Short mmCIF file of N, CA, C and O in Angstrom, two decimals:
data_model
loop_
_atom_site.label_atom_id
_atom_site.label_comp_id
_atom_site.label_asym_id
_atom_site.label_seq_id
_atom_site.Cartn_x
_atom_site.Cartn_y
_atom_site.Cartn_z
N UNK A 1274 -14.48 -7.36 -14.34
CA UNK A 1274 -13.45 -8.17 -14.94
C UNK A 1274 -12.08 -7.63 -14.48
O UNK A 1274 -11.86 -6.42 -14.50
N UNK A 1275 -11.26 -8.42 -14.12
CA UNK A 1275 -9.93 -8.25 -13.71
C UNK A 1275 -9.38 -7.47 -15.02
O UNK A 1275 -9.57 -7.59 -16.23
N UNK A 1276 -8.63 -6.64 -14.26
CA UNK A 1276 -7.37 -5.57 -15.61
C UNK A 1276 -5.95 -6.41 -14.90
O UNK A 1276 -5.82 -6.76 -13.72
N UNK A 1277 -4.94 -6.60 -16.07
CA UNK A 1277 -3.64 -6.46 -15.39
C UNK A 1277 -2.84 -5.34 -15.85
O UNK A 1277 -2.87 -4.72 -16.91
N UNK A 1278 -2.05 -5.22 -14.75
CA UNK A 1278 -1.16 -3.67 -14.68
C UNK A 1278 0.42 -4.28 -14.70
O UNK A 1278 0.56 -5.40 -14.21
N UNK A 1279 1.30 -3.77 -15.11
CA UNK A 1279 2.53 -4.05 -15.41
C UNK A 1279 3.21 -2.88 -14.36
O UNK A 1279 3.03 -1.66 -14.42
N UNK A 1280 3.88 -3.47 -13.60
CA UNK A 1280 4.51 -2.50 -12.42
C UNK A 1280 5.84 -2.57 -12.33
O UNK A 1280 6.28 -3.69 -12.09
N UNK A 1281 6.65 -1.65 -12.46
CA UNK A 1281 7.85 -1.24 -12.90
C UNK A 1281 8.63 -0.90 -11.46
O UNK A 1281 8.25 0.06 -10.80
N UNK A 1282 9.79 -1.77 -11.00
CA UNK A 1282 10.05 -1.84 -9.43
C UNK A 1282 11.39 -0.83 -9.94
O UNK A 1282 11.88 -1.12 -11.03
N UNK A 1283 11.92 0.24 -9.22
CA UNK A 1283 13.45 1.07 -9.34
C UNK A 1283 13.56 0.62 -7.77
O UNK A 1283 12.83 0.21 -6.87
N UNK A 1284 15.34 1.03 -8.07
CA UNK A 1284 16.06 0.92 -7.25
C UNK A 1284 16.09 0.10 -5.83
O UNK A 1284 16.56 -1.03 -6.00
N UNK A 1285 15.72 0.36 -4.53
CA UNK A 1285 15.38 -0.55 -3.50
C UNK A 1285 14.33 -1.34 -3.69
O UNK A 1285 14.00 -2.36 -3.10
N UNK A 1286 13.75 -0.69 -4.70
CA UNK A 1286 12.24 -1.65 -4.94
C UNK A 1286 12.38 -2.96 -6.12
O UNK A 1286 11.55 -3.85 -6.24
N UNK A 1287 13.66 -2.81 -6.96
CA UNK A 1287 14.21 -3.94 -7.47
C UNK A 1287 14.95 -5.17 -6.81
O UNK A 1287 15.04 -6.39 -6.91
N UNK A 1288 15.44 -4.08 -6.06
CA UNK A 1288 16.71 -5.47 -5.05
C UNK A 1288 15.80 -6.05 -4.15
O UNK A 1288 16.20 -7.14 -3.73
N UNK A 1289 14.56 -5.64 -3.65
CA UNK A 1289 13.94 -6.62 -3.07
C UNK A 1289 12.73 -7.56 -3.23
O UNK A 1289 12.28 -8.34 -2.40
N UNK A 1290 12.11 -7.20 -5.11
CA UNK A 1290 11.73 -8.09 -5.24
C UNK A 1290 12.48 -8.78 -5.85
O UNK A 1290 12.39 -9.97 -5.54
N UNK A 1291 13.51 -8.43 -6.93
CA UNK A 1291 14.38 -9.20 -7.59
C UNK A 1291 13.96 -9.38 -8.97
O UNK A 1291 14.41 -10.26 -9.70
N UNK A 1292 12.99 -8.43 -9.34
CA UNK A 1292 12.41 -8.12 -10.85
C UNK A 1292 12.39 -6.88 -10.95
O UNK A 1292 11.96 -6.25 -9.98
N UNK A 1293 12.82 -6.18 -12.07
CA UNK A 1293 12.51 -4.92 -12.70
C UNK A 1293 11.21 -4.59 -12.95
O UNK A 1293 11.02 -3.38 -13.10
N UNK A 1294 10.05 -5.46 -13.05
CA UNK A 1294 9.21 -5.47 -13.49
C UNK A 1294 7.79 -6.46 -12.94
O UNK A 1294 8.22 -7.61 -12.79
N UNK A 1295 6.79 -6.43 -12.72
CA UNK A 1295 5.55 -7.75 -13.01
C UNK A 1295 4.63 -7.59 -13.20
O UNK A 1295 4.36 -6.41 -13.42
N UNK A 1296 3.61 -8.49 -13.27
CA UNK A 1296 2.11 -7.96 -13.73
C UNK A 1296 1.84 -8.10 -12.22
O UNK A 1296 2.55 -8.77 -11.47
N UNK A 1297 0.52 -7.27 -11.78
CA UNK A 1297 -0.77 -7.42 -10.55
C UNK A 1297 -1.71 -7.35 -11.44
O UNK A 1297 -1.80 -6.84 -12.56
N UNK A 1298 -2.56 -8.09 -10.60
CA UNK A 1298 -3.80 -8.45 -11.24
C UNK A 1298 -4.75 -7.50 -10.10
O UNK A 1298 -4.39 -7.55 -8.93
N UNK A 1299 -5.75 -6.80 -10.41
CA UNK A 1299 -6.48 -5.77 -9.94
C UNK A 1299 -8.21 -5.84 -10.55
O UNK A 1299 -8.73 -6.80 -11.12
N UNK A 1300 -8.71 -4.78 -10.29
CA UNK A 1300 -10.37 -4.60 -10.82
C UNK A 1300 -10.29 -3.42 -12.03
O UNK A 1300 -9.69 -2.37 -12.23
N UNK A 1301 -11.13 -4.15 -12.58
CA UNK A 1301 -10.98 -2.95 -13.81
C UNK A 1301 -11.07 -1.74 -13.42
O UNK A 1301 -10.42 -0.87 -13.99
N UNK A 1302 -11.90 -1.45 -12.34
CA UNK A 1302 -12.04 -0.03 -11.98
C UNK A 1302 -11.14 0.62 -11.22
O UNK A 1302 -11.33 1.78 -10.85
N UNK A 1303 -9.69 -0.32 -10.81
CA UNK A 1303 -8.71 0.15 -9.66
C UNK A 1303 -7.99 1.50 -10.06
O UNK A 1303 -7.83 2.05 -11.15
N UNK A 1304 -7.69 1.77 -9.03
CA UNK A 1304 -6.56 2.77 -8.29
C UNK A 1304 -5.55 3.19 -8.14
O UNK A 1304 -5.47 2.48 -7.14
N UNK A 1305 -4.29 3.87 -8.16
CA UNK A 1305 -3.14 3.31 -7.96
C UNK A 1305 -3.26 2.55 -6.55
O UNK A 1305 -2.83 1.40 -6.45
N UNK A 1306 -3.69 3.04 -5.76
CA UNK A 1306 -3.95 2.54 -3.90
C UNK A 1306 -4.41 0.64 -4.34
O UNK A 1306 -4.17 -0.22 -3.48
N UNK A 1307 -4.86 0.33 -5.33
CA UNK A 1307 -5.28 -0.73 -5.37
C UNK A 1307 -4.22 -1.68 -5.67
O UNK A 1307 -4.06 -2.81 -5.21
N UNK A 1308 -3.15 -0.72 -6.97
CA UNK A 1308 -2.16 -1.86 -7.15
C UNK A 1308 -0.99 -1.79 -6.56
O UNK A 1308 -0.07 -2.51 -6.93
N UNK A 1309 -0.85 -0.81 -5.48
CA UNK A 1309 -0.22 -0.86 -4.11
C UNK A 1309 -0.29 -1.65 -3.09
O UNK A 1309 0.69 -2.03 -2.45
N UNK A 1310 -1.84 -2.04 -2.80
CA UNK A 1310 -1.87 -3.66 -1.91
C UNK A 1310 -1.60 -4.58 -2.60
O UNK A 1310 -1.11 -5.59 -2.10
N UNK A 1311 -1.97 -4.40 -4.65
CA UNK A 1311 -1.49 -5.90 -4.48
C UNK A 1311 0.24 -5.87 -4.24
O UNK A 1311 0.55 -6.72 -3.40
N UNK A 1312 1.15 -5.29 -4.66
CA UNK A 1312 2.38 -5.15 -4.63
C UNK A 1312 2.83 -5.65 -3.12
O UNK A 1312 3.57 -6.60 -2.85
N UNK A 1313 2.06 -4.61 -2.06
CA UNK A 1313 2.51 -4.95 -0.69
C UNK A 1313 1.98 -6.43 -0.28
O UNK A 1313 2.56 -7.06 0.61
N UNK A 1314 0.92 -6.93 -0.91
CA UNK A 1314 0.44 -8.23 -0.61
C UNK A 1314 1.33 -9.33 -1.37
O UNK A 1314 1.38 -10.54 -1.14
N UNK A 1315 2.15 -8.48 -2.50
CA UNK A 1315 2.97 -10.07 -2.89
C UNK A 1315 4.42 -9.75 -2.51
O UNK A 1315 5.27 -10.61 -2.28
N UNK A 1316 4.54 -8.88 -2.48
CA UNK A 1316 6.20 -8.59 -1.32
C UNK A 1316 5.76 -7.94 -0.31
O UNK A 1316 5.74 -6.70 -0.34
N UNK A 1317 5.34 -8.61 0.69
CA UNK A 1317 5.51 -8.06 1.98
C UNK A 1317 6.96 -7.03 2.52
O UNK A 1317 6.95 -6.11 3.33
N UNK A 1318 8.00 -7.55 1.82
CA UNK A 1318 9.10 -6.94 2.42
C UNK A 1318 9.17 -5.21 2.09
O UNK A 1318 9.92 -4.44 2.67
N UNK A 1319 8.38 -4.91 1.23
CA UNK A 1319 8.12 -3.89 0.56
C UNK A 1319 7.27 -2.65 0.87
O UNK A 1319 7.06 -1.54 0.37
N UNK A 1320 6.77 -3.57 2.25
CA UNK A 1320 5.55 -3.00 3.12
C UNK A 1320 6.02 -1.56 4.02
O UNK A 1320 5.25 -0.60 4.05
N UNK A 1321 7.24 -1.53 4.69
CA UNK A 1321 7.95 -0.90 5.71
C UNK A 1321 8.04 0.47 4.56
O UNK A 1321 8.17 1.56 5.12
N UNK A 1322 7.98 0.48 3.10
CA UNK A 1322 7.97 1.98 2.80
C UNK A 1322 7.00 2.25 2.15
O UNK A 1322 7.28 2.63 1.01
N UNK A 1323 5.56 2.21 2.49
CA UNK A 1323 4.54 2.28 2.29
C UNK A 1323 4.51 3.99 2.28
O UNK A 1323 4.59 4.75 1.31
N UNK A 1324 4.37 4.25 3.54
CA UNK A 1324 5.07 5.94 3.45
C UNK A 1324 5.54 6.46 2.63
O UNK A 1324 5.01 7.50 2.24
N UNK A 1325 6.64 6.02 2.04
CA UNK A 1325 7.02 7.11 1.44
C UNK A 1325 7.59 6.88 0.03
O UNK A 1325 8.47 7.58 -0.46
N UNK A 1326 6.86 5.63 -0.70
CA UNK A 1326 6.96 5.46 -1.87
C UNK A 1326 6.32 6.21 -2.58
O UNK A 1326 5.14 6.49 -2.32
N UNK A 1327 7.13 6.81 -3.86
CA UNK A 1327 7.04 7.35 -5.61
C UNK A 1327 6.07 7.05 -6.16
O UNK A 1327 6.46 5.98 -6.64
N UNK A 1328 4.68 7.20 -6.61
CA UNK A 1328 4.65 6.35 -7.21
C UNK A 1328 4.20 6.98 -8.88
O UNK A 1328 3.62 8.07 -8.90
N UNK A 1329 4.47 6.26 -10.26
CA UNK A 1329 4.00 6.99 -11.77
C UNK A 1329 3.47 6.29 -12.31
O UNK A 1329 3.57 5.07 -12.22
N UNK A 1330 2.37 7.26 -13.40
CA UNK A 1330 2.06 6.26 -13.95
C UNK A 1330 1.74 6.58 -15.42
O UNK A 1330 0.85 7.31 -15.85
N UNK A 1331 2.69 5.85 -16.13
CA UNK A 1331 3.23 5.76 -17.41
C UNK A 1331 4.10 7.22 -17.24
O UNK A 1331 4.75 7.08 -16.21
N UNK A 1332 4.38 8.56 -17.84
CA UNK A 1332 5.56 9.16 -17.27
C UNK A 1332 4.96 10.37 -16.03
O UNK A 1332 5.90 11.09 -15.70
N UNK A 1333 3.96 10.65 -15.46
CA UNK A 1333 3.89 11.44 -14.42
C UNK A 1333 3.46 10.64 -13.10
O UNK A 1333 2.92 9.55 -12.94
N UNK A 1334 3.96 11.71 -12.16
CA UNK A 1334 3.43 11.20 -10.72
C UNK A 1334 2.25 11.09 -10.36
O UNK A 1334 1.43 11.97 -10.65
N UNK A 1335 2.01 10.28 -9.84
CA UNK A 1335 0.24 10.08 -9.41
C UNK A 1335 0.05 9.77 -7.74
O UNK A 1335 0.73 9.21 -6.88
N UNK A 1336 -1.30 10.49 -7.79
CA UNK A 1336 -1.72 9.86 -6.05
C UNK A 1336 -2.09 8.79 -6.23
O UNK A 1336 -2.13 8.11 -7.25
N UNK A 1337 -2.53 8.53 -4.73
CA UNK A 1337 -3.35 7.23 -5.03
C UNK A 1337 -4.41 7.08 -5.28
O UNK A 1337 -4.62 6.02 -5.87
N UNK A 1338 -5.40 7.78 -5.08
CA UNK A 1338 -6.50 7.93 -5.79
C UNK A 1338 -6.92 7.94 -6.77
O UNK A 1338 -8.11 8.13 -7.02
N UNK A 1339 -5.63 7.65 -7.97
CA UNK A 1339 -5.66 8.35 -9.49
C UNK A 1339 -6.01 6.74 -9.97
O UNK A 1339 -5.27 5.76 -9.89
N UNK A 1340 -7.80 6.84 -10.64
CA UNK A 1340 -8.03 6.01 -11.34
C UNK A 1340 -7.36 5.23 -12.01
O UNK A 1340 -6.46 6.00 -12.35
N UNK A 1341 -7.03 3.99 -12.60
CA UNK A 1341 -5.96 3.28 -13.88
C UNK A 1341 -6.88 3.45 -15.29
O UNK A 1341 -8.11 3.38 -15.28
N UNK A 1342 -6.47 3.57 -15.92
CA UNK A 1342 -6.75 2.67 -17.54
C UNK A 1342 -6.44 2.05 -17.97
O UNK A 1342 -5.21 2.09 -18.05
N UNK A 1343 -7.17 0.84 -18.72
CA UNK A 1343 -6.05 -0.37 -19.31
C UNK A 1343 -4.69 0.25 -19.99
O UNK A 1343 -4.59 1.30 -20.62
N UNK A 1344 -3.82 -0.57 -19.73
CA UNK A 1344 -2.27 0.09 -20.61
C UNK A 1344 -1.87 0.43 -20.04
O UNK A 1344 -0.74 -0.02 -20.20
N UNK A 1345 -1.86 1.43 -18.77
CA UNK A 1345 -1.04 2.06 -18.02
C UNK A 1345 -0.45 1.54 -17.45
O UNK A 1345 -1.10 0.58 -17.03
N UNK A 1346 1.00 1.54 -16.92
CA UNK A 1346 1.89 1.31 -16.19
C UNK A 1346 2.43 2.11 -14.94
O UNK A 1346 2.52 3.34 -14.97
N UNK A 1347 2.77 1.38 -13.89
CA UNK A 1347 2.77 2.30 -12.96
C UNK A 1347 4.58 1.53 -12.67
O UNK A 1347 4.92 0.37 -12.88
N UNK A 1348 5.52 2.79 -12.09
CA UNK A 1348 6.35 2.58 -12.04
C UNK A 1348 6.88 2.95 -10.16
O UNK A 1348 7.49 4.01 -10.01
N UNK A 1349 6.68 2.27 -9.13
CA UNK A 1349 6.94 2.81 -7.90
C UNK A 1349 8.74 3.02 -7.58
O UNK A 1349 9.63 2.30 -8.03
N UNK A 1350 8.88 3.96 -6.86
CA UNK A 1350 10.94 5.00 -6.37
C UNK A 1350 10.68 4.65 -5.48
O UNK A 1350 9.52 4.31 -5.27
N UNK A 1351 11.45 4.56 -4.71
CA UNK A 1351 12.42 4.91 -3.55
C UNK A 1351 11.94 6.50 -3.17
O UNK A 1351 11.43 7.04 -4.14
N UNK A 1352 12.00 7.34 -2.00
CA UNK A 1352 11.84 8.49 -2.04
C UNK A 1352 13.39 9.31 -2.07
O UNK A 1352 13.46 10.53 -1.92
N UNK A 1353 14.46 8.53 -2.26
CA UNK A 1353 15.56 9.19 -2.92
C UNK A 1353 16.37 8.30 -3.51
O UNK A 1353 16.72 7.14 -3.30
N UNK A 1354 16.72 9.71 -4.82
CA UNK A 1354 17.02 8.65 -6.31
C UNK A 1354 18.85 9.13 -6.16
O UNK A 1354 19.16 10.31 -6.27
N UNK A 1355 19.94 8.02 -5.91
CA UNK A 1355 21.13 9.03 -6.36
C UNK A 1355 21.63 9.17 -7.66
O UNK A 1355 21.14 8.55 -8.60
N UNK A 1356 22.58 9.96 -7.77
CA UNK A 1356 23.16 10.26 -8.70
C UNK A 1356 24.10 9.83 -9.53
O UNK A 1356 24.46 10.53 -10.48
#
C-alpha cells in the first residue's frame, strides 16, 4: 500500500519548485532514496543537485538508505545554508 510523505523543500530547493512543502506518494516500505526519485521525477529541475543534497528526516540527518515510517517528514538543503 502506498505511504505519503510530506517533503519540506529549503532554500534553492523552494525557489525551484515554488512550494515550501508537498506530499510524494511512495511504498510503504520506502527509503529516503525512494522519496528522492519521486522528488527528482516531479521536478526534474532539481535533478542537477542530486549530489549534494541535505537530506532530514523529521529533525536529524539521514542517508539514503534510512528506512521511512508513516509520519515522517523529510526535509531536503541546499549543501550551503547562509547566514
Amino acid at each position: 500500500m502506498p505511504m505519503q510523505v510530506r517533503v519540506h523543500f529549503w532554500s534553492y530547493f523552494q525557489d525551484t519548485t515554488g512550494v515550501d512543502a508537498a506530499e510524494v506518494e511512495v511504498a510503504d516500505d520506502a527509503k529516503v532514496s525512494d522519496v528522492l526519485e519521486a522528488v527528482w521525477s516531479r521536478w526534474p529541475g532539481l535533478g542537477r543537485m542530486r549530489g549534494s543534497t541535505l537530506v532530514a528526516v523529521d529533525v536529524d540527518y539521514a542517508e539514503p538508505g534510512r528506512v521511512l515510517a508513516p509520519g515522517e517528514e523529510v526535509s531536503l538543503f541546499p549543501p550551503v545554508q547562509g547566514g
